[in-house]
Short mmCIF file of C-alpha atoms in Angstrom, two decimals:
data_model
loop_
_atom_site.label_atom_id
_atom_site.label_comp_id
_atom_site.label_asym_id
_atom_site.label_seq_id
_atom_site.Cartn_x
_atom_site.Cartn_y
_atom_site.Cartn_z
CA UNK A 1 0.00 0.00 0.00
CA UNK A 2 2.85 2.39 0.86
CA UNK A 3 4.44 1.72 -2.51
CA UNK A 4 1.20 2.60 -4.32
CA UNK A 5 0.89 5.88 -2.43
CA UNK A 6 4.52 6.77 -3.11
CA UNK A 7 4.10 5.88 -6.79
CA UNK A 8 0.98 8.05 -7.04
CA UNK A 9 2.76 10.99 -5.41
CA UNK A 10 5.75 10.56 -7.71
CA UNK A 11 3.48 10.56 -10.78
CA UNK A 12 1.84 13.77 -9.62
CA UNK A 13 5.21 15.43 -9.17
CA UNK A 14 6.56 14.58 -12.62
CA UNK A 15 3.39 15.48 -14.55
CA UNK A 16 3.51 18.86 -16.28
CA UNK A 17 1.62 21.50 -14.39
CA UNK A 18 -1.73 22.28 -15.91
CA UNK A 19 -4.16 24.63 -14.35
CA UNK A 20 -7.71 25.47 -15.11
CA UNK A 21 -8.11 29.17 -14.63
CA UNK A 22 -11.12 31.32 -13.94
CA UNK A 23 -12.49 32.73 -17.15
CA UNK A 24 -15.56 34.37 -18.63
CA UNK A 25 -16.31 34.29 -22.36
CA UNK A 26 -18.18 36.86 -24.45
CA UNK A 27 -19.24 35.70 -27.90
CA UNK A 28 -19.45 38.34 -30.63
CA UNK A 29 -20.63 37.24 -34.07
CA UNK A 30 -19.96 39.56 -37.00
CA UNK A 31 -20.46 39.32 -40.74
CA UNK A 32 -17.30 41.12 -41.84
CA UNK A 33 -14.23 39.14 -42.85
CA UNK A 34 -11.27 40.98 -41.40
CA UNK A 35 -8.86 38.33 -40.22
CA UNK A 36 -7.28 34.97 -40.75
CA UNK A 37 -8.85 31.97 -39.06
CA UNK A 38 -7.88 31.34 -35.42
CA UNK A 39 -6.09 34.65 -34.95
CA UNK A 40 -5.39 35.18 -31.27
CA UNK A 41 -4.43 38.25 -29.26
CA UNK A 42 -3.54 38.44 -25.59
CA UNK A 43 -4.21 41.87 -24.14
CA UNK A 44 -2.60 42.72 -20.80
CA UNK A 45 -3.20 46.45 -20.39
CA UNK A 46 -5.83 49.08 -20.97
CA UNK A 47 -3.48 50.75 -23.43
CA UNK A 48 -3.20 47.53 -25.48
CA UNK A 49 -6.99 47.17 -25.37
CA UNK A 50 -7.47 50.72 -26.69
CA UNK A 51 -5.05 50.02 -29.55
CA UNK A 52 -6.89 46.81 -30.41
CA UNK A 53 -10.25 48.59 -30.18
CA UNK A 54 -9.22 51.49 -32.45
CA UNK A 55 -7.89 49.16 -35.15
CA UNK A 56 -10.81 46.71 -35.04
CA UNK A 57 -13.93 48.66 -34.05
CA UNK A 58 -15.13 49.03 -37.65
CA UNK A 59 -15.48 45.24 -37.88
CA UNK A 60 -17.52 44.81 -34.71
CA UNK A 61 -20.26 47.41 -35.35
CA UNK A 62 -21.89 47.96 -31.95
CA UNK A 63 -21.22 44.55 -30.41
CA UNK A 64 -17.87 45.50 -28.84
CA UNK A 65 -19.22 48.82 -27.57
CA UNK A 66 -21.32 46.96 -25.00
CA UNK A 67 -18.19 45.46 -23.44
CA UNK A 68 -15.96 48.53 -23.39
CA UNK A 69 -17.17 49.84 -20.04
CA UNK A 70 -16.00 46.61 -18.38
CA UNK A 71 -12.34 47.33 -19.12
CA UNK A 72 -10.10 49.90 -17.48
CA UNK A 73 -6.70 50.05 -15.77
CA UNK A 74 -8.11 48.38 -12.65
CA UNK A 75 -9.39 45.41 -14.67
CA UNK A 76 -5.99 44.85 -16.26
CA UNK A 77 -4.12 44.94 -12.93
CA UNK A 78 -5.21 41.35 -12.27
CA UNK A 79 -6.71 40.20 -15.56
CA UNK A 80 -5.99 39.67 -19.22
CA UNK A 81 -8.14 39.39 -22.31
CA UNK A 82 -7.64 36.61 -24.81
CA UNK A 83 -9.30 37.47 -28.12
CA UNK A 84 -9.74 34.65 -30.62
CA UNK A 85 -11.19 35.24 -34.08
CA UNK A 86 -12.65 32.29 -35.96
CA UNK A 87 -14.21 32.08 -39.41
CA UNK A 88 -17.33 29.93 -39.71
CA UNK A 89 -18.03 28.65 -43.22
CA UNK A 90 -21.73 28.89 -42.42
CA UNK A 91 -23.61 31.49 -40.43
CA UNK A 92 -25.66 28.59 -39.03
CA UNK A 93 -22.75 27.20 -37.03
CA UNK A 94 -22.61 28.02 -33.33
CA UNK A 95 -19.40 27.94 -31.31
CA UNK A 96 -18.56 27.88 -27.63
CA UNK A 97 -15.41 27.57 -25.57
CA UNK A 98 -15.37 24.10 -24.01
CA UNK A 99 -12.32 24.82 -21.88
CA UNK A 100 -9.57 27.33 -21.33
CA UNK A 101 -6.43 26.43 -19.41
CA UNK A 102 -2.78 27.22 -18.99
CA UNK A 103 -0.33 24.32 -19.15
CA UNK A 104 3.12 25.49 -18.08
CA UNK A 105 3.67 28.39 -20.50
CA UNK A 106 1.05 27.39 -23.09
CA UNK A 107 -2.42 28.88 -23.31
CA UNK A 108 -4.82 26.14 -24.45
CA UNK A 109 -8.34 26.74 -25.74
CA UNK A 110 -10.82 24.12 -26.95
CA UNK A 111 -13.65 25.46 -29.11
CA UNK A 112 -16.65 23.29 -29.93
CA UNK A 113 -18.83 23.75 -32.99
CA UNK A 114 -22.46 22.82 -33.30
CA UNK A 115 -24.68 23.26 -36.30
CA UNK A 116 -28.36 23.35 -36.90
CA UNK A 117 -30.25 21.03 -39.19
CA UNK A 118 -30.03 23.65 -41.94
CA UNK A 119 -26.78 25.12 -43.17
CA UNK A 120 -26.49 28.51 -44.82
CA UNK A 121 -23.69 29.37 -47.20
CA UNK A 122 -22.73 32.71 -45.75
CA UNK A 123 -19.56 33.31 -43.79
CA UNK A 124 -19.73 34.41 -40.19
CA UNK A 125 -16.93 35.65 -37.98
CA UNK A 126 -16.88 34.58 -34.36
CA UNK A 127 -14.95 36.62 -31.84
CA UNK A 128 -14.31 35.06 -28.46
CA UNK A 129 -13.41 37.65 -25.83
CA UNK A 130 -12.09 35.64 -22.87
CA UNK A 131 -11.61 37.45 -19.57
CA UNK A 132 -9.12 35.55 -17.43
CA UNK A 133 -6.55 35.82 -14.67
CA UNK A 134 -3.44 37.79 -15.60
CA UNK A 135 -1.26 36.00 -18.16
CA UNK A 136 2.23 37.37 -17.61
CA UNK A 137 4.13 35.17 -20.02
CA UNK A 138 3.43 32.40 -22.50
CA UNK A 139 5.28 30.69 -25.32
CA UNK A 140 2.33 29.77 -27.52
CA UNK A 141 -1.43 29.63 -27.80
CA UNK A 142 -2.96 26.32 -28.88
CA UNK A 143 -6.51 26.39 -30.23
CA UNK A 144 -8.27 23.07 -30.68
CA UNK A 145 -11.25 23.04 -33.04
#
């Protein structure tokens, strides 16, 4: 029994650290193609957010305006925004973030797609605005479809 407990503890120690983090997702669907699929931005300051907003506001129409009041210097003291842009080949597809985690220095996002019985042939752009704990450093962002 002691050996099993020691083996279990050893396995826990050598496994890479993976942590689920607190996050909140806002889904913004637009009809304007303005990006490559699975583009990702990590925003760590109010200044970076303002730059992102000024460059991209024309693509969001009014949908991003509703979120702006949530973000200020105080928000970015302890939080980051992860913005993922995804192209849907049909406006009928719906997307949601299944999970968001940080594994060592990698940001990992799993996005699920669901579709209705009927498929349209118009493109739709999905923008995932993920509010999360502060991300100080990372080596890559992995997005699973």
